[in-house]
Coordinates of N, CA and C in Angstrom, one line a residue:
X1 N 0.8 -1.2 0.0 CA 0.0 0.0 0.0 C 0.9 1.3 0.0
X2 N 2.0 1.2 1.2 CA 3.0 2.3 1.1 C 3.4 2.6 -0.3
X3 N 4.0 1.8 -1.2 CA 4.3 2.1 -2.7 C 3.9 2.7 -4.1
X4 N 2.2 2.0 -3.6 CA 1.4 3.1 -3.9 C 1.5 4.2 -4.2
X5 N 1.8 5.1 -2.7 CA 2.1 6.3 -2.5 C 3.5 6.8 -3.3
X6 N 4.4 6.0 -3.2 CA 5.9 6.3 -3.3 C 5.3 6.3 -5.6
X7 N 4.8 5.7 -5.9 CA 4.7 4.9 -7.5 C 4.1 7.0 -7.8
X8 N 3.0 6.9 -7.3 CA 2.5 7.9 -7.4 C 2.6 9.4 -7.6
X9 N 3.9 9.6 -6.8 CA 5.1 11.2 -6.0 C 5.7 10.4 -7.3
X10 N 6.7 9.6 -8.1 CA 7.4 9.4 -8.9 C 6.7 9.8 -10.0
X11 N 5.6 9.2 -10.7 CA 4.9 9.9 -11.7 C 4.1 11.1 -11.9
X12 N 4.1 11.9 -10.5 CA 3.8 13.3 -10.8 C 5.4 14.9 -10.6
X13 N 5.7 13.6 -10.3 CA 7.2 14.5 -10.1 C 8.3 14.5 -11.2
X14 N 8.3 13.9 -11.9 CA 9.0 13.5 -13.1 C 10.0 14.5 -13.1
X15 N 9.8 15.9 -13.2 CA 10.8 16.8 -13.8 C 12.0 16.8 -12.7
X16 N 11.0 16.8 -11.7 CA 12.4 16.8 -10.2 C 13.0 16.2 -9.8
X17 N 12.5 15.2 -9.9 CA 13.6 14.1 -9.9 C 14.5 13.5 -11.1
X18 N 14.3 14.2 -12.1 CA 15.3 14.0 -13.2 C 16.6 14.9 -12.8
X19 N 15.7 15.9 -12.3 CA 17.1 17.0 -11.9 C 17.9 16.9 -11.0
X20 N 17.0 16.1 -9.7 CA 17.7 15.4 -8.6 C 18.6 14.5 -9.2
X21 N 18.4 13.6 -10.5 CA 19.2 12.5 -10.7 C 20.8 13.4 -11.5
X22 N 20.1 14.1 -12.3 CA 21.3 14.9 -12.5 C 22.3 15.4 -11.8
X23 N 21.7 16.1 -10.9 CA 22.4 16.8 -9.6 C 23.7 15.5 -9.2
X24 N 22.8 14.3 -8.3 CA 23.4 13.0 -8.4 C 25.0 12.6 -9.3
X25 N 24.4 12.8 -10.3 CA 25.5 12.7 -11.3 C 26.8 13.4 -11.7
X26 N 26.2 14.4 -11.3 CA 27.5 16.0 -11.3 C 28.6 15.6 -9.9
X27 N 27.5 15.0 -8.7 CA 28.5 15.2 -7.2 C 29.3 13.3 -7.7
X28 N 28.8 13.1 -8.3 CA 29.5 11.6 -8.9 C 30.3 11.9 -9.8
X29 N 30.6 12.5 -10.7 CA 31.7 13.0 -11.6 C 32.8 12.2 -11.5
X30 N 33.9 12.6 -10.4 CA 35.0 11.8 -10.2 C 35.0 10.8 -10.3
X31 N 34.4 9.7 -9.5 CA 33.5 8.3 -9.6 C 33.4 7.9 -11.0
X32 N 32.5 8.7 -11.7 CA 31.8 8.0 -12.9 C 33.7 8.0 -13.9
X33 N 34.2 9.2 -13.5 CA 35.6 9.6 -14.3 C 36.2 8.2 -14.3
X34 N 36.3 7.7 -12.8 CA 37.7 7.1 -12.6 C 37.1 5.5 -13.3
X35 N 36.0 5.2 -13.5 CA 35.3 3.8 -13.8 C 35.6 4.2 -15.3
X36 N 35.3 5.3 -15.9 CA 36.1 5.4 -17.3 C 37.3 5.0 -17.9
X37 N 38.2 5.9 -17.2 CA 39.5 5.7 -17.0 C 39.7 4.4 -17.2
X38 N 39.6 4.1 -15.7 CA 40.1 2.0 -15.6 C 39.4 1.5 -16.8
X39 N 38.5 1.8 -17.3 CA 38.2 0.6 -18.5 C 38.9 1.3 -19.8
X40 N 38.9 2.2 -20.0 CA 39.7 2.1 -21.4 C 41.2 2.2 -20.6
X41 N 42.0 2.1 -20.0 CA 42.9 1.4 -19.5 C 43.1 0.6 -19.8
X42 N 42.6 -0.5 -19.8 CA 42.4 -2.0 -19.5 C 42.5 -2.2 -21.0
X43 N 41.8 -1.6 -21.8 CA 42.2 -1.9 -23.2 C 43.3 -1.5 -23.9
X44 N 44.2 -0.9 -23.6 CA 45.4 0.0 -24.0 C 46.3 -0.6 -23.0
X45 N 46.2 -1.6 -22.1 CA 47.7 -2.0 -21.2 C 48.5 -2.5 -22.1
X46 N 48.4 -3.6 -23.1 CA 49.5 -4.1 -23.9 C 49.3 -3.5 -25.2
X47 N 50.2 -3.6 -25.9 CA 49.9 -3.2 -27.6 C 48.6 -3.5 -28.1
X48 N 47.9 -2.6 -28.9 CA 46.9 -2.9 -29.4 C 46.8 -3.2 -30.9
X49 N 46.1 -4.1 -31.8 CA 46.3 -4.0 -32.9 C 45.3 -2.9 -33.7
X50 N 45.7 -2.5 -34.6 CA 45.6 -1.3 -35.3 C 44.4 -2.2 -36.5
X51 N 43.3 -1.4 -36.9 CA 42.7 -2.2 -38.0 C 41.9 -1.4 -38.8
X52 N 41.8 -1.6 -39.9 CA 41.4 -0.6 -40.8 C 40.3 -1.6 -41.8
X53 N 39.2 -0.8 -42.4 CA 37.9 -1.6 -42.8 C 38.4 -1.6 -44.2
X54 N 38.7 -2.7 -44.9 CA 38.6 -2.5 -46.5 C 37.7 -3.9 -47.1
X55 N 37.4 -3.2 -48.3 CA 36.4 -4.2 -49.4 C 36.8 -5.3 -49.5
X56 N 36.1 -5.6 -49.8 CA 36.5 -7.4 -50.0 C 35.9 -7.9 -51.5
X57 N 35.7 -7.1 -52.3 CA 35.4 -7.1 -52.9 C 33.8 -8.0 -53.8
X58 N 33.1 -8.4 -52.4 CA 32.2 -8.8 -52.6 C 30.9 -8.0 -53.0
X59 N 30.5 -8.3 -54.2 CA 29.1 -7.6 -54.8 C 28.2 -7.4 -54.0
X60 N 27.6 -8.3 -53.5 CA 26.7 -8.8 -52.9 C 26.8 -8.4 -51.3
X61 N 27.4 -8.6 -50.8 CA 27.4 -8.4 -49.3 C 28.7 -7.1 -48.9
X62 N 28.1 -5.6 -48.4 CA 29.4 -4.7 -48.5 C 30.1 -4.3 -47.0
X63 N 30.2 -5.9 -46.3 CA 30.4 -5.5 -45.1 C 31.7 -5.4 -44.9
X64 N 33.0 -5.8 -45.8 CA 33.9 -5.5 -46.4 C 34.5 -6.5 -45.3
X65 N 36.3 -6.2 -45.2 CA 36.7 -7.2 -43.8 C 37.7 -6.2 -43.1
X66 N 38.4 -6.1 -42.1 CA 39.1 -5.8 -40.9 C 40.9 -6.1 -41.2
X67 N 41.7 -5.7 -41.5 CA 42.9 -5.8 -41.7 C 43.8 -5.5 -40.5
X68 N 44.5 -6.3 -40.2 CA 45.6 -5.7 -38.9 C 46.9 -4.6 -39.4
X69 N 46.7 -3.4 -39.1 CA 47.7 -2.8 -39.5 C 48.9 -1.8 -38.7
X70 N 49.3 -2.8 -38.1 CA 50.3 -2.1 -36.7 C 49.7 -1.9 -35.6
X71 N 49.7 -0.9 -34.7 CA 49.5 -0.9 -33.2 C 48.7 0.0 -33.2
X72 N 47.3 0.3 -32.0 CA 47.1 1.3 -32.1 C 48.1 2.5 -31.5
X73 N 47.5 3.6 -31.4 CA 49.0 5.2 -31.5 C 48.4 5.5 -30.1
X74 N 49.3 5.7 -29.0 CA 48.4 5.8 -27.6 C 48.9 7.6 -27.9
X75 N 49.0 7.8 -28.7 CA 49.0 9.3 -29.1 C 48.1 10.3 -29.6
X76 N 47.0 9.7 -29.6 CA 45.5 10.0 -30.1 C 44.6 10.3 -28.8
X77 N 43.7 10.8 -29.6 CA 42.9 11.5 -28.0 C 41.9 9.7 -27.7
X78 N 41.4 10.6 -26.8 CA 40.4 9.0 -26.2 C 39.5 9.7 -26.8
X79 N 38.8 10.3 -27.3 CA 37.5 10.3 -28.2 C 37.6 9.9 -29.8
X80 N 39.0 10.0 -30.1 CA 39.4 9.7 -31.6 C 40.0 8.2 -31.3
X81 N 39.9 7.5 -30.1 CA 40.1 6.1 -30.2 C 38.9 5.1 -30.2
X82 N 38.1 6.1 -29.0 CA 36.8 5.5 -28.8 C 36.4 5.3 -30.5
X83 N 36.2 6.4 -31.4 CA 35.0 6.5 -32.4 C 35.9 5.9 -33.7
X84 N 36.9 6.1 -33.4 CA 37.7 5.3 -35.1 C 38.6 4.0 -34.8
X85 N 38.8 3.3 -33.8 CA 39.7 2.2 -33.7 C 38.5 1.0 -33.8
X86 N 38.5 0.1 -34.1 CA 37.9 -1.0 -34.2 C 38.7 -2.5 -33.0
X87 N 37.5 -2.9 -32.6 CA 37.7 -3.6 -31.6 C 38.5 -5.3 -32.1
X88 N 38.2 -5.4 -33.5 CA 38.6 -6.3 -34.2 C 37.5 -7.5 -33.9
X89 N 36.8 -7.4 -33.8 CA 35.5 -8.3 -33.3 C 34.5 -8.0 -34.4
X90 N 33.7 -8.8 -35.1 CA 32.4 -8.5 -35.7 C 31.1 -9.0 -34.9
X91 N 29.8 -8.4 -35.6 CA 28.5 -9.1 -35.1 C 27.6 -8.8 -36.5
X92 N 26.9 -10.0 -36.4 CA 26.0 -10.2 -37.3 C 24.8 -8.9 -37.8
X93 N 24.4 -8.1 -39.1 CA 23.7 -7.2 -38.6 C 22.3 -7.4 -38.8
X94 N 22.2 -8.8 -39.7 CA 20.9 -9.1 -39.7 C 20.0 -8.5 -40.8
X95 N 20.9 -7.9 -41.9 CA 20.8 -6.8 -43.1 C 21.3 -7.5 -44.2
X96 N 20.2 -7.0 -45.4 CA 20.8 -7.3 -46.8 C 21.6 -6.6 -47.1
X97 N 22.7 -7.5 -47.7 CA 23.8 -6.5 -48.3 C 24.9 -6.0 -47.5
X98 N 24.9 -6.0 -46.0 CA 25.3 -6.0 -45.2 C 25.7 -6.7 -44.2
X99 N 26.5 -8.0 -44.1 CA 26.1 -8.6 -43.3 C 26.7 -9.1 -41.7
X100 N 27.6 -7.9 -42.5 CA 28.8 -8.0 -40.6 C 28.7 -6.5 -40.4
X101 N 29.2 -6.1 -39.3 CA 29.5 -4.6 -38.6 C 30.6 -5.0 -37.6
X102 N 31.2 -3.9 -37.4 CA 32.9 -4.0 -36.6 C 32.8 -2.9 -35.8
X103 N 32.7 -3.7 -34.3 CA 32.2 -2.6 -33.2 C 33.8 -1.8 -32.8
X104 N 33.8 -1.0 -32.7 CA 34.6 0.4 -32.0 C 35.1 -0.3 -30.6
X105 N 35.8 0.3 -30.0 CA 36.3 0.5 -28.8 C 34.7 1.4 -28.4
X106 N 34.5 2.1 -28.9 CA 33.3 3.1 -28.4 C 31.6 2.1 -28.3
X107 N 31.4 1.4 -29.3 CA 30.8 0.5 -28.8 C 30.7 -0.3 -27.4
X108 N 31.6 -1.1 -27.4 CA 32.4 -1.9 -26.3 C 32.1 -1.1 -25.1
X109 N 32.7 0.0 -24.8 CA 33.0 0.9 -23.5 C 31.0 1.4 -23.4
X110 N 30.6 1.2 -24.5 CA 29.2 2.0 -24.0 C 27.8 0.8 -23.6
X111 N 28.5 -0.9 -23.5 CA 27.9 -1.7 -22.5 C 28.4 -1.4 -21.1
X112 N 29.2 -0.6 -20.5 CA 29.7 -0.1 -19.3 C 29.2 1.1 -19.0
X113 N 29.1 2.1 -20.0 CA 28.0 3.2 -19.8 C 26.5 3.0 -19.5
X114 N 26.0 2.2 -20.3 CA 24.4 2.1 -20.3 C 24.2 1.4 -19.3
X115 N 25.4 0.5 -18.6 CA 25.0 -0.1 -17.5 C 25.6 1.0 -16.2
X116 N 26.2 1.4 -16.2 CA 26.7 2.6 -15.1 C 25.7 3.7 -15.0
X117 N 25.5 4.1 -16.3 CA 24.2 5.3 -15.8 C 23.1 4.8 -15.3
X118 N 22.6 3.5 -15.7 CA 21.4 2.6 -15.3 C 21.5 3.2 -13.9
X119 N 22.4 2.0 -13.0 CA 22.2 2.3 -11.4 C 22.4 3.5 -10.8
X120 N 23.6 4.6 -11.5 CA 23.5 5.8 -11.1 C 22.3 6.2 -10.9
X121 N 21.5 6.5 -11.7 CA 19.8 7.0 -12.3 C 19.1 6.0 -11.0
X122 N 19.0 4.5 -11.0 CA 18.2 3.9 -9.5 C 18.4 4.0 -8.5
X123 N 19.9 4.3 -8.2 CA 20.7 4.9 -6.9 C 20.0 5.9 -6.3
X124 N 19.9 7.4 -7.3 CA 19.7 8.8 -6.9 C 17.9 8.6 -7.1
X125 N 17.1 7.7 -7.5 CA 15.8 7.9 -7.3 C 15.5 7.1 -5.9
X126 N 16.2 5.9 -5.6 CA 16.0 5.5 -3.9 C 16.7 6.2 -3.1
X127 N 17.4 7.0 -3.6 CA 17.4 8.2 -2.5 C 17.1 9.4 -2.4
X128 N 16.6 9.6 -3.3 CA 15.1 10.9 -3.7 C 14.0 10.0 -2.9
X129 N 13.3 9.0 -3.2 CA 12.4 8.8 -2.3 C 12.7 8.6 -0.9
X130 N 14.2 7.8 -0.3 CA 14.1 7.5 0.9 C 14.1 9.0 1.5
X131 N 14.9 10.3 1.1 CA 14.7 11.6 1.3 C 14.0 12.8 1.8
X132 N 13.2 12.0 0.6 CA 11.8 13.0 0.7 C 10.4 11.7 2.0
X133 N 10.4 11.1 2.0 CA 9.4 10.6 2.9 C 10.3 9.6 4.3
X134 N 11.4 10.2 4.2 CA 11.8 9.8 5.6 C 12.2 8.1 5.8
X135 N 12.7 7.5 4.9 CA 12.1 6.3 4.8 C 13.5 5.2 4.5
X136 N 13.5 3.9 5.0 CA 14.7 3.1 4.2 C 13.9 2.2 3.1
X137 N 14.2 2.3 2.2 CA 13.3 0.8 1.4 C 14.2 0.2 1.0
X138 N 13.5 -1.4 1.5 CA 14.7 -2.3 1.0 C 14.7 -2.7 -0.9
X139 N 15.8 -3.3 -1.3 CA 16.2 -3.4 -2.0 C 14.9 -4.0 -2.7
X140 N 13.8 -5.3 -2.4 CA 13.0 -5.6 -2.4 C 12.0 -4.8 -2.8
X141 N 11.4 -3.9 -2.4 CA 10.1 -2.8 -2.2 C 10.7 -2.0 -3.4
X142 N 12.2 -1.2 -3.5 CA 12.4 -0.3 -4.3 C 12.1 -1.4 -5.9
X143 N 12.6 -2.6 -6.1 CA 12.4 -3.6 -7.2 C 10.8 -3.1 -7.8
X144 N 9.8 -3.1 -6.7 CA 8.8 -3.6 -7.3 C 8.1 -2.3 -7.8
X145 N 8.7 -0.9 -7.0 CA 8.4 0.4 -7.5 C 8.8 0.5 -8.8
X146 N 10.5 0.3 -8.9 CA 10.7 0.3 -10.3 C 9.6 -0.7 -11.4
X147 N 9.5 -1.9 -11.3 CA 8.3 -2.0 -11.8 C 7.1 -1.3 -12.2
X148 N 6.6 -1.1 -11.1 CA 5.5 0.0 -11.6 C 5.8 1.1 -12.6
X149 N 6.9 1.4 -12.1 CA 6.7 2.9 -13.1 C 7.7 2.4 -14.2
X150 N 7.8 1.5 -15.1 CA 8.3 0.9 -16.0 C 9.3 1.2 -16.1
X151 N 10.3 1.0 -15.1 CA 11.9 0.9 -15.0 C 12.1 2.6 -15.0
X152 N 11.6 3.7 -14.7 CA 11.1 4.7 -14.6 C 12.2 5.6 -15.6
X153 N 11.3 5.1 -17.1 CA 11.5 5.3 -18.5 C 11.1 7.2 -18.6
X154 N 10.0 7.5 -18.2 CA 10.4 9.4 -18.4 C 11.4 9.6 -17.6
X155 N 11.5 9.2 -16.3 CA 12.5 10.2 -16.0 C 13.8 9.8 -16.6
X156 N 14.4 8.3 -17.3 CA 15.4 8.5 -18.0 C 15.4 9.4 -19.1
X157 N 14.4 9.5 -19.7 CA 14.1 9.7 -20.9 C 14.6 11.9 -20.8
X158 N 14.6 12.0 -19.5 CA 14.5 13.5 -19.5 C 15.9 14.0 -18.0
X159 N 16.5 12.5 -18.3 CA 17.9 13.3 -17.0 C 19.2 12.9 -17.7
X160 N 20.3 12.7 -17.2 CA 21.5 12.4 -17.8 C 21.6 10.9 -18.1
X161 N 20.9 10.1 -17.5 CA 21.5 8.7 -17.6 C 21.2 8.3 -19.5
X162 N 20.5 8.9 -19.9 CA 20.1 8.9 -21.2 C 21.5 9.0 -21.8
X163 N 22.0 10.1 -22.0 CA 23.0 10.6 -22.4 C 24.4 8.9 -22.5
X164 N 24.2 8.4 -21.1 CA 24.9 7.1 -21.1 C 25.0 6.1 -22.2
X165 N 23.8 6.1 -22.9 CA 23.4 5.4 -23.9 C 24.6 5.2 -25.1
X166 N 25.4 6.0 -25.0 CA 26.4 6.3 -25.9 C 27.8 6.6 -25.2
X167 N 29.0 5.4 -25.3 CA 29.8 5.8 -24.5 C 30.9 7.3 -24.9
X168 N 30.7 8.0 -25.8 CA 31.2 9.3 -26.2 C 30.1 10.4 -25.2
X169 N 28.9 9.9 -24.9 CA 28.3 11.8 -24.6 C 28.8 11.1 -22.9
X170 N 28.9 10.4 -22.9 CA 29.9 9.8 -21.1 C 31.2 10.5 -20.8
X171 N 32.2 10.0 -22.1 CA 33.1 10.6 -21.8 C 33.2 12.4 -22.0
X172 N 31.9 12.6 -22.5 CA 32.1 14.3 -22.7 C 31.6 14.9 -21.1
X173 N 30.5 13.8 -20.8 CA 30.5 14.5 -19.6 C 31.4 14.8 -18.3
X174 N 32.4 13.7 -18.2 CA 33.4 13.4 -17.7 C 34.4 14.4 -17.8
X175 N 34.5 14.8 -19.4 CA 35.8 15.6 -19.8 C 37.1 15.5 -19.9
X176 N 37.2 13.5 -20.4 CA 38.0 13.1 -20.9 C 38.7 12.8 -22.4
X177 N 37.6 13.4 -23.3 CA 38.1 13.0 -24.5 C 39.1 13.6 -24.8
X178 N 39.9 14.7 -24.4 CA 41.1 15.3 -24.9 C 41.8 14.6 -24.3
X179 N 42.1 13.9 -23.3 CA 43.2 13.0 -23.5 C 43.8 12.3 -24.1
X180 N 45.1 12.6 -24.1 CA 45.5 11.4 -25.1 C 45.8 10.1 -24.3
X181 N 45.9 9.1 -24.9 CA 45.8 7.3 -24.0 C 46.9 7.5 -23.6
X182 N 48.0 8.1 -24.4 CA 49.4 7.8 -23.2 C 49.3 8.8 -21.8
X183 N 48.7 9.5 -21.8 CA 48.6 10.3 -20.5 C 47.7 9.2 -19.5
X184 N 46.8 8.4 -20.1 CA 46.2 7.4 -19.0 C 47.0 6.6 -18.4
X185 N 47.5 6.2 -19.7 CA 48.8 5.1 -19.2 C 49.7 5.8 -18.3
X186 N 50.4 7.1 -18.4 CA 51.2 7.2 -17.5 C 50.6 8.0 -16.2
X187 N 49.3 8.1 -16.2 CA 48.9 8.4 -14.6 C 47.8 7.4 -14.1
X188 N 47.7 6.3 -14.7 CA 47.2 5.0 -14.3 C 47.2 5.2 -12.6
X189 N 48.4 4.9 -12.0 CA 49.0 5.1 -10.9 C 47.8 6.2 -10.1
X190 N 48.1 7.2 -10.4 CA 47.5 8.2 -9.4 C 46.3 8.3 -10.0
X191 N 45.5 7.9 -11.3 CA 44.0 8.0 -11.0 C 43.8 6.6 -9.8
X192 N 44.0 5.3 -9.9 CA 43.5 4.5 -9.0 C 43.8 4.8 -7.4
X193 N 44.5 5.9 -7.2 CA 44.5 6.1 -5.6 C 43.2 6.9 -5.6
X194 N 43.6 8.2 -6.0 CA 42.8 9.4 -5.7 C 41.4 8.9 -5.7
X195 N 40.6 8.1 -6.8 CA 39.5 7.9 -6.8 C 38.8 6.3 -5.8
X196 N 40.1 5.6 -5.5 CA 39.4 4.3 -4.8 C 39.0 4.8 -3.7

């Protein structure tokens, strides 16, 4: 019955709690930075291979193939590695004429976004409601609110976690893309103190 109540303040409150979630997000900054960081770290510890898309000269299907062509350049920013290096991996696209696609580093990094902003976004709404009505809800009870309010789709739809959806508008919010990888690499070190 209590939930009710809580389901109800969620869907007439929409705008404020989007803002709350944002707010959320801004005092999270560092946090959301350093989980950045470490993962495209992780893909730049050893040499990377370098790969570039060419034809294959098939008529019929122009999904062309993936060539290895030296290392990637840890001299490049992290937004020009995310959007132009290839992960060397294909997936099916399920398209005529088309029949492979070759996901990015930026693909890749943005199942760690869409899953990071997710809980960010459920974190800062159970504690907008425990907040605002005084309240602990366990992990249980908050489940079934999310339920109700259908995984609480406007207010993604109208705060930052949206933005997650894509691991580039992440790293912009962060304010990492001007780096270049070798600067990760060489302060690896002191991001994982400052931020653990």
């Amino acid at each position: 019955m209590e939930n009710s109540l809580y389901i109800e303040h969620i869907n007439t409150h929409v705008e404020e709690i989007a803002e709350y979630v944002n707010s959320f997000f801004e005092e999270r900054k560092n946090f959301i930075r350093a989980q950045l960081i470490r993962e495209i770290r992780k893909y730049i510890e050893s040499p990377v291979e370098h790969y570039v898309w060419k034809s294959d000269g098939n008529k019929y299907d122009h999904s062309g193939i993936l060539v290895e062509d030296g290392y990637v350049s840890l001299d490049q920013t992290v937004t020009d590695f995310l959007e132009n290096e290839y992960t060397g991996g294909k997936k099916s696209t399920h398209m005529s004429g088309m029949g492979w696609s070759y996901p990015t580093y930026g693909d890749d990094l943005s199942y760690l976004t869409i899953e990071l902003g997710s809980e960010l976004m459920f974190a800062a709404i159970k504690n907008y409601l425990e907040n605002s009505f005084s309240i602990v809800l366990s992990d249980q009870d908050f489940l079934k609110i999310q339920e109700e309010c259908c995984d609480f789709d406007e207010i993604y739809d109208n705060c930052k976690a949206s933005d997650f959806f894509l691991a580039e508008l992440a790293i912009e919010f962060v304010g990492i893309g001007n780096l270049r990888l070798i600067d990760i690499m060489l302060n690896a070190k002191t991001h994982v103190r400052r931020y653990r």
